[in-house]
Tab-separated table of C-alpha atoms and ligand atoms in Angstrom:
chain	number	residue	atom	x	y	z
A	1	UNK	CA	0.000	0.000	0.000
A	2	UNK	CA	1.782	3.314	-0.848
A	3	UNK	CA	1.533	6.117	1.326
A	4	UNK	CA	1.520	9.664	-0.033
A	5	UNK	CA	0.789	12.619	1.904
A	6	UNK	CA	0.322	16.374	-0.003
A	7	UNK	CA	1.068	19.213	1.982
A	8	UNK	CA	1.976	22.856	2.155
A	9	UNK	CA	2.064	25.296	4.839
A	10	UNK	CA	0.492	27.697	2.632
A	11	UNK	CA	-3.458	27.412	1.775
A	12	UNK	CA	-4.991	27.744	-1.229
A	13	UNK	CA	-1.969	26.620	-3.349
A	14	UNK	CA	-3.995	23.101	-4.437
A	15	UNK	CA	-3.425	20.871	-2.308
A	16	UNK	CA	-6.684	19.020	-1.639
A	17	UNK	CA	-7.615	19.440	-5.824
A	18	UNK	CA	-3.935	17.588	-6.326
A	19	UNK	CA	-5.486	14.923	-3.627
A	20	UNK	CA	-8.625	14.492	-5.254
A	21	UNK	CA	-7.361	14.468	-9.071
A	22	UNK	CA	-4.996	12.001	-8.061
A	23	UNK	CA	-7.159	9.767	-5.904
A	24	UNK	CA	-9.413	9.855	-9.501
A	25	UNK	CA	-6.307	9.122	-11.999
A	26	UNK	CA	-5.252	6.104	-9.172
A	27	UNK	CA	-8.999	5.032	-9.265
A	28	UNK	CA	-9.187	4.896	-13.116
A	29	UNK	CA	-6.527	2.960	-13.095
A	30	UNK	CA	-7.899	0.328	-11.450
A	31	UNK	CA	-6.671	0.826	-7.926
A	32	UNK	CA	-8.546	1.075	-4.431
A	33	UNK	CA	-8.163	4.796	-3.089
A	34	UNK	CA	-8.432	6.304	0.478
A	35	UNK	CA	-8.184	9.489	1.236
A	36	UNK	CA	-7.487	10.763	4.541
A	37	UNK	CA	-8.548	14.246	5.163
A	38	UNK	CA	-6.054	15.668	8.471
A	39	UNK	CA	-7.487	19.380	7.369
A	40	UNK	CA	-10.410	20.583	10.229
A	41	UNK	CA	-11.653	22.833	7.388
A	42	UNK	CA	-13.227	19.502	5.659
A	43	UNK	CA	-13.034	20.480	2.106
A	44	UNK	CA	-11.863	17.294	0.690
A	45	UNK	CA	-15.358	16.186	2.011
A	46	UNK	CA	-17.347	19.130	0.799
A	47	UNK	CA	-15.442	18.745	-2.350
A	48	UNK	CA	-16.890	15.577	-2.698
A	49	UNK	CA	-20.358	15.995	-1.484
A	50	UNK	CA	-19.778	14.398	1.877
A	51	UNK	CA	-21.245	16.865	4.866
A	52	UNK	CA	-18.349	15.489	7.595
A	53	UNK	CA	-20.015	17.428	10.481
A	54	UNK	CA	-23.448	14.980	9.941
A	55	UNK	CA	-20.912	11.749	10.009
A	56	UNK	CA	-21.247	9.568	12.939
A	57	UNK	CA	-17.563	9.392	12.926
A	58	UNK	CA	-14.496	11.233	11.792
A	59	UNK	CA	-10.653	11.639	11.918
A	60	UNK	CA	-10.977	13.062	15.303
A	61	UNK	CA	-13.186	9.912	16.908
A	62	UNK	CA	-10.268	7.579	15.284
A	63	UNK	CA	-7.356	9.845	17.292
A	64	UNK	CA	-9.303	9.850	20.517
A	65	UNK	CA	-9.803	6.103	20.646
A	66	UNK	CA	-6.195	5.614	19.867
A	67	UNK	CA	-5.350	3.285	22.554
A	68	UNK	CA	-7.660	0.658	21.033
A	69	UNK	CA	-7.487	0.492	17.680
A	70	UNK	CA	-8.402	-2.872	15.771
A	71	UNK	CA	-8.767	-3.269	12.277
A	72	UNK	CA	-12.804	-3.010	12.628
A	73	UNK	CA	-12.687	0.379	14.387
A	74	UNK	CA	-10.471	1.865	11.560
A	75	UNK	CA	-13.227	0.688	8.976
A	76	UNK	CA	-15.753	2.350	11.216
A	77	UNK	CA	-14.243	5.802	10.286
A	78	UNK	CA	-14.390	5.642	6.851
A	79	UNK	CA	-16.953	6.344	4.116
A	80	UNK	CA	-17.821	5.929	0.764
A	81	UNK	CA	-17.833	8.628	-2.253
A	82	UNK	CA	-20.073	8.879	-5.350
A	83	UNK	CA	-17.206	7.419	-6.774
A	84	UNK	CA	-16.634	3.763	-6.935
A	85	UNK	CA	-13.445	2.684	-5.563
A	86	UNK	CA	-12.508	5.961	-3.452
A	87	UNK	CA	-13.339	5.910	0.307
A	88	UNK	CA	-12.909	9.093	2.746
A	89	UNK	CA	-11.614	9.007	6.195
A	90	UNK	CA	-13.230	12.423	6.713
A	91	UNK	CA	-12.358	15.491	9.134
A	92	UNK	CA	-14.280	17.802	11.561
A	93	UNK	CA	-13.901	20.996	13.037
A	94	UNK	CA	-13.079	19.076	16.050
A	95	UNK	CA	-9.834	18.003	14.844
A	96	UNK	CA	-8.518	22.005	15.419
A	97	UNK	CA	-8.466	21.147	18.841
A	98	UNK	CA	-6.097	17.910	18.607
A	99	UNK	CA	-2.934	20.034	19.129
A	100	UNK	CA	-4.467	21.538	22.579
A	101	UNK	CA	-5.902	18.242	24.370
A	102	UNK	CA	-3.528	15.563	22.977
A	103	UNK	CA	-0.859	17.158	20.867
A	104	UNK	CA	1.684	16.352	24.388
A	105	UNK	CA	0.615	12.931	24.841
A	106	UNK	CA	3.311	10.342	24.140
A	107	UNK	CA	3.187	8.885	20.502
A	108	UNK	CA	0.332	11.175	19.423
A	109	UNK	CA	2.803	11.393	16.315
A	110	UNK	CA	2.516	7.873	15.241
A	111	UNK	CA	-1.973	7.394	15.429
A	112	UNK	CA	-2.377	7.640	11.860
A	113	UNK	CA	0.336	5.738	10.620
A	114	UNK	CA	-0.547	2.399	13.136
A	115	UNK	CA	-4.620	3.107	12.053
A	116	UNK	CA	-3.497	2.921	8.082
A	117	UNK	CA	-0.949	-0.119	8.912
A	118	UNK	CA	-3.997	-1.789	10.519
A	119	UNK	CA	-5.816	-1.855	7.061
A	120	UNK	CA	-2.621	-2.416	4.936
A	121	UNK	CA	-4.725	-4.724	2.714
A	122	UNK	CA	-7.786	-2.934	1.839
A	123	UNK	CA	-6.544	-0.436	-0.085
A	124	UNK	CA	-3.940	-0.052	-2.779
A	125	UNK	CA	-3.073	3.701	-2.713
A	126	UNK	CA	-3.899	5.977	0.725
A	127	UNK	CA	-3.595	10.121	-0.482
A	128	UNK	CA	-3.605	12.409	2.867
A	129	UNK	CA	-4.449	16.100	2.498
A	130	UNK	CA	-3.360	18.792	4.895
A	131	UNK	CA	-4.380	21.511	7.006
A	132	UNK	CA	-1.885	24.603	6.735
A	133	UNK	CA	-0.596	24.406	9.742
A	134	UNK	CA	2.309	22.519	10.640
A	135	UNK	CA	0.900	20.802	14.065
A	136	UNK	CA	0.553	17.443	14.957
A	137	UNK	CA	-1.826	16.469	12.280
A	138	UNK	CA	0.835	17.326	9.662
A	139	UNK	CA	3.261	15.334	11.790
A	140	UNK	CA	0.974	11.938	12.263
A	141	UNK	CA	0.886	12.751	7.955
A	142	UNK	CA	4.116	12.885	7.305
A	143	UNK	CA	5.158	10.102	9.674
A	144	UNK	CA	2.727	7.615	7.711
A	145	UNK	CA	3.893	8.562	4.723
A	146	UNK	CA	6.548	7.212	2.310
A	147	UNK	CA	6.029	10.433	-0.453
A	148	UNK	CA	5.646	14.212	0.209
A	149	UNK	CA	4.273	16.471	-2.612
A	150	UNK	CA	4.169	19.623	-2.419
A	151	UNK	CA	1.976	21.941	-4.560
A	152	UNK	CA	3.301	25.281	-5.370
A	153	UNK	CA	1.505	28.302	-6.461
A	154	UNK	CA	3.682	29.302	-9.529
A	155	UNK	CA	3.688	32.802	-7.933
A	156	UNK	CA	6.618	35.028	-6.377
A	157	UNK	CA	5.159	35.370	-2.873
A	158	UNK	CA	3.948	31.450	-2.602
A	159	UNK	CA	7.644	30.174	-2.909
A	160	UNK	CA	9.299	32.346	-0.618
A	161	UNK	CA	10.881	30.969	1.797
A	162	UNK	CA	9.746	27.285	0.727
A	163	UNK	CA	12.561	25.515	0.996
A	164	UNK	CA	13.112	26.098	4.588
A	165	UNK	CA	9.458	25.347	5.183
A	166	UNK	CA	9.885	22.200	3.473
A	167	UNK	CA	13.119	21.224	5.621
A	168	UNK	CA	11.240	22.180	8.620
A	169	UNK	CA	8.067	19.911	7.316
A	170	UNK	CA	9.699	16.992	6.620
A	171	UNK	CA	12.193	16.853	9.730
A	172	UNK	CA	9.249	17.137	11.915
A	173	UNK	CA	6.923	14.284	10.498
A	174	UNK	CA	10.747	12.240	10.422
A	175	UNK	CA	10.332	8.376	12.298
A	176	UNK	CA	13.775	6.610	12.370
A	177	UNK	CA	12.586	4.130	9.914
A	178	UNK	CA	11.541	6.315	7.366
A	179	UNK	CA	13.089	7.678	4.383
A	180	UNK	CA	11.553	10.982	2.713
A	181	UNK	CA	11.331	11.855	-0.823
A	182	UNK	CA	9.418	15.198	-1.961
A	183	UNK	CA	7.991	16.184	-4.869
A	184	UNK	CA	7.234	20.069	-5.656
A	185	UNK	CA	4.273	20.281	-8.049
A	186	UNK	CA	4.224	23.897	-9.550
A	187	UNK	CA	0.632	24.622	-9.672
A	188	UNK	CA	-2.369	27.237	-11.215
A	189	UNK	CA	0.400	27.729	-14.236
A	190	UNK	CA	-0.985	30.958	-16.328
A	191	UNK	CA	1.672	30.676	-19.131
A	192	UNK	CA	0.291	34.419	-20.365
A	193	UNK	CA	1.802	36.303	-17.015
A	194	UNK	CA	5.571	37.160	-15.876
A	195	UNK	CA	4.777	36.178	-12.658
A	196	UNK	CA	4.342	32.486	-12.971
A	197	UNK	CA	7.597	32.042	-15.692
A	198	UNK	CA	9.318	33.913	-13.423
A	199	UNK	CA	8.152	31.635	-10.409
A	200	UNK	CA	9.344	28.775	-12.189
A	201	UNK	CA	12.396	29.747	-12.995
A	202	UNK	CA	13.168	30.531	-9.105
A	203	UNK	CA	11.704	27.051	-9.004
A	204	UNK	CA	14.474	25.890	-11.445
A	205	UNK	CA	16.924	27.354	-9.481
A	206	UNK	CA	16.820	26.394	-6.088
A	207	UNK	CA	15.338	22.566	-6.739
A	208	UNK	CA	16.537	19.931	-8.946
A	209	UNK	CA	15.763	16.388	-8.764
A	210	UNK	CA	12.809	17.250	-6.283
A	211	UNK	CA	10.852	19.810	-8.842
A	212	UNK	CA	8.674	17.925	-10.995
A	213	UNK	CA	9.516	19.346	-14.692
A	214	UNK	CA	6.345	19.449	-15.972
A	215	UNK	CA	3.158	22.115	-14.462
A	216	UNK	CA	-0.273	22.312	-13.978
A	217	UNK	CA	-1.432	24.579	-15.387
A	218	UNK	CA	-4.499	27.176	-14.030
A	219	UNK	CA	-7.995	25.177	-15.893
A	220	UNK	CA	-10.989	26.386	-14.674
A	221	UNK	CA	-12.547	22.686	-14.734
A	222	UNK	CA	-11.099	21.904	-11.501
A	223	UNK	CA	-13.432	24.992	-10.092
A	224	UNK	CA	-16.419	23.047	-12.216
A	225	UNK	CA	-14.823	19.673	-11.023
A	226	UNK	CA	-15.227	20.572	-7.135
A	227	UNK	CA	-19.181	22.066	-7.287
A	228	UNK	CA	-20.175	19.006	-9.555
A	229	UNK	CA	-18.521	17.005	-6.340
A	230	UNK	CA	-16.633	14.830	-8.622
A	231	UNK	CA	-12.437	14.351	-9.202
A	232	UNK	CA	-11.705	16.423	-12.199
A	233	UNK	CA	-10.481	13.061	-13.820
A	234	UNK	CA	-14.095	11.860	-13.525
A	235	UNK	CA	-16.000	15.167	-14.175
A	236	UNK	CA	-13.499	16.582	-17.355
A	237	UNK	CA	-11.200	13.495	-18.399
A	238	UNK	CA	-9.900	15.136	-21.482
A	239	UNK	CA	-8.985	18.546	-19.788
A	240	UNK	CA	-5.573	20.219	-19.955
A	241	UNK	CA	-5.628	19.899	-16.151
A	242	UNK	CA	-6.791	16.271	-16.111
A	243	UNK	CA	-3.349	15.521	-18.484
A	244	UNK	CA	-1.322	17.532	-16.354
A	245	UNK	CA	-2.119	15.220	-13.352
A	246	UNK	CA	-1.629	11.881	-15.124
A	247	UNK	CA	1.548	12.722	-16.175
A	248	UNK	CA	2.621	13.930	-12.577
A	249	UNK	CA	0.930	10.486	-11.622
A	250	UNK	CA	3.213	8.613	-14.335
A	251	UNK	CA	6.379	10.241	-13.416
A	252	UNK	CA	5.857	9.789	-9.280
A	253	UNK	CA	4.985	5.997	-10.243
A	254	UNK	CA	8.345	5.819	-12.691
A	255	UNK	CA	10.661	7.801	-9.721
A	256	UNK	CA	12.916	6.034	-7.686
A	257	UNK	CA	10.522	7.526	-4.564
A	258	UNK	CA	13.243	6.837	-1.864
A	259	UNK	CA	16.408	8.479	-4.103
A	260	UNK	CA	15.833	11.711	-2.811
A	261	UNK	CA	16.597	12.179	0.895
A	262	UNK	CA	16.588	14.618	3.548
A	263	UNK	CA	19.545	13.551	6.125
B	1	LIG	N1	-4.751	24.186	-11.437
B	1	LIG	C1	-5.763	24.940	-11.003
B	1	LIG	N2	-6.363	25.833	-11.844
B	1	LIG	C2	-7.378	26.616	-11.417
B	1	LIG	N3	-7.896	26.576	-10.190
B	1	LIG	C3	-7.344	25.709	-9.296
B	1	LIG	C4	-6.261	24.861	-9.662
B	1	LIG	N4	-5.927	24.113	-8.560
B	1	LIG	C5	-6.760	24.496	-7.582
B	1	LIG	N5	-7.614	25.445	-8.015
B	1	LIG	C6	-8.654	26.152	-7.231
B	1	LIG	O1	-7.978	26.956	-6.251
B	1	LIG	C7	-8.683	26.929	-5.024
B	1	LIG	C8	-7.732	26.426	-3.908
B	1	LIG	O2	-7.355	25.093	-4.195
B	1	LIG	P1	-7.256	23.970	-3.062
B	1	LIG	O3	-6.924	22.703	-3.754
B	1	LIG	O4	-8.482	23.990	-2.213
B	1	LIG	O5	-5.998	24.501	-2.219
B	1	LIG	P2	-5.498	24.090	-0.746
B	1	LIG	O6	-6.023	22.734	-0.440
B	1	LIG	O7	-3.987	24.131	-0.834
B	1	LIG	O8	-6.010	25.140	0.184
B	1	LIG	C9	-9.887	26.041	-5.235
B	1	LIG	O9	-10.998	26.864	-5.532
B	1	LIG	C10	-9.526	25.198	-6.456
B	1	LIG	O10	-10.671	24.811	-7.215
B	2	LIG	MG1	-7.143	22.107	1.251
């Protein structure tokens, strides 16, 4: 079962779209897809029609009953989507107050990686979004996971200052057995301004093996995608957008994930 998680301490740079249209490439490939949504704001859930505050169970049920997890009570927190093959393990408001009542506890880092291990053989492919916060939801993410990618907002002010942001992410998430990778996924790529060549060629710059070479680029189908409640592979297959993302997916699936490492 891989592990991916997507994450960036900034908001609104695409991080729960790049969840979602990959979850819908993995699913139209034939694979089984959970998403885990770590982000109190629940819009992976919204996105996909799923009201998480009417669930009898969320992300924040699974981290309170931590000390008794079993296979079944993992299943318990996880629900279906209008799309066949991709489950949710949804969020709540709730979850903003992990950090205050058990973000000191011992092992609080580790809840999400045990509850996925637990159900190693349901699923093929687990995608976890993130809040933008780096707290100890970001940590249980990163500490489950065996990828990081990391949309970027081709724009001047969203990659200041990213790459000690991503140092600082991935050292904090870090378990002893655990080798990171990243990906950075420039993203919302208007070829017609300055701003985003010029973004990328910062990009160019200060990453090598860890940019992805290729963009996605700004389509207004993923806007379209989200209020029909459907992945944008599922709602516009033959968008530019749609491409973009199975070609990310192809080149993440032909990378060596472990090559790149942070020591
Ligand atoms: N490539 C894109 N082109 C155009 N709009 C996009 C693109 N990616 C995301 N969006 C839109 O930008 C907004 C923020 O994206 P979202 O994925 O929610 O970011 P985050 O999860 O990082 O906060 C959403 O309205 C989404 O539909
Ligand atoms: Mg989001």
């Amino acid at each position: 079962m891989k592990i991916w998680t997507i994450a960036n301490q900034k908001g609104g740079v695409g991080k729960t779209t790049t969840v979602a249209s990959l979850a819908g490439a993995f699913v139209k490939r034939g694979q089984r897809v959970l998403m885990v949504d770590t982000d109190p704001h629940a819009s992976l859930g919204y996105y996909l029609g799923i009201d998480c505050e009417q669930l009898p169970c969320s992300l924040y049920d699974l981290f309170l009953g931590h000390k008794s997890l079993t296979v079944d009570t993992v299943k318990t927190h996880i629900v279906p989507t209008n799309v066949q093959g991709l489950d949710l393990m949804p969020s709540t408001m709730a979850l903003a107050t992990l950090d205050r009542s058990l973000g000191h506890e011992e092992g609080m880092g580790l809840i999400l990686k045990k509850a996925l291990k637990l159900i190693e053989g349901e699923y093929d492919v687990v995608l976890i979004d993130c809040p933008p916060v780096l707290g100890v939801l970001m940590v249980n993410a990163l500490a489950a996971s065996e990828h990081i990618i990391v949309p970027v907002q081709t724009e001047f002010l969203a990659i200041k200052g990213l790459d000690r942001m991503v140092k600082t992410m991935l050292l904090m998430g870090r378990s002893k057995k655990i080798n990171y990778s990243y990906t950075i996924v420039p993203t919302m790529y208007d070829k017609r301004t300055r701003a985003a060549s010029a973004a990328l060629k910062q990009l160019n710059e200060d990453y090598n093996e860890e940019l992805w070479q290729e963009v996605i680029p700004v389509d207004t189908k993923f806007r379209d995608a989200s209020l029909s409640h459907l992945p944008a592979s599922h709602y516009a297959p033959s968008s530019r957008g749609v491409k973009a993302y199975n070609r990310l997916l192809d080149d993440l699936l032909a990378k060596d994930l472990c090559h790149v490492k942070i020591s």
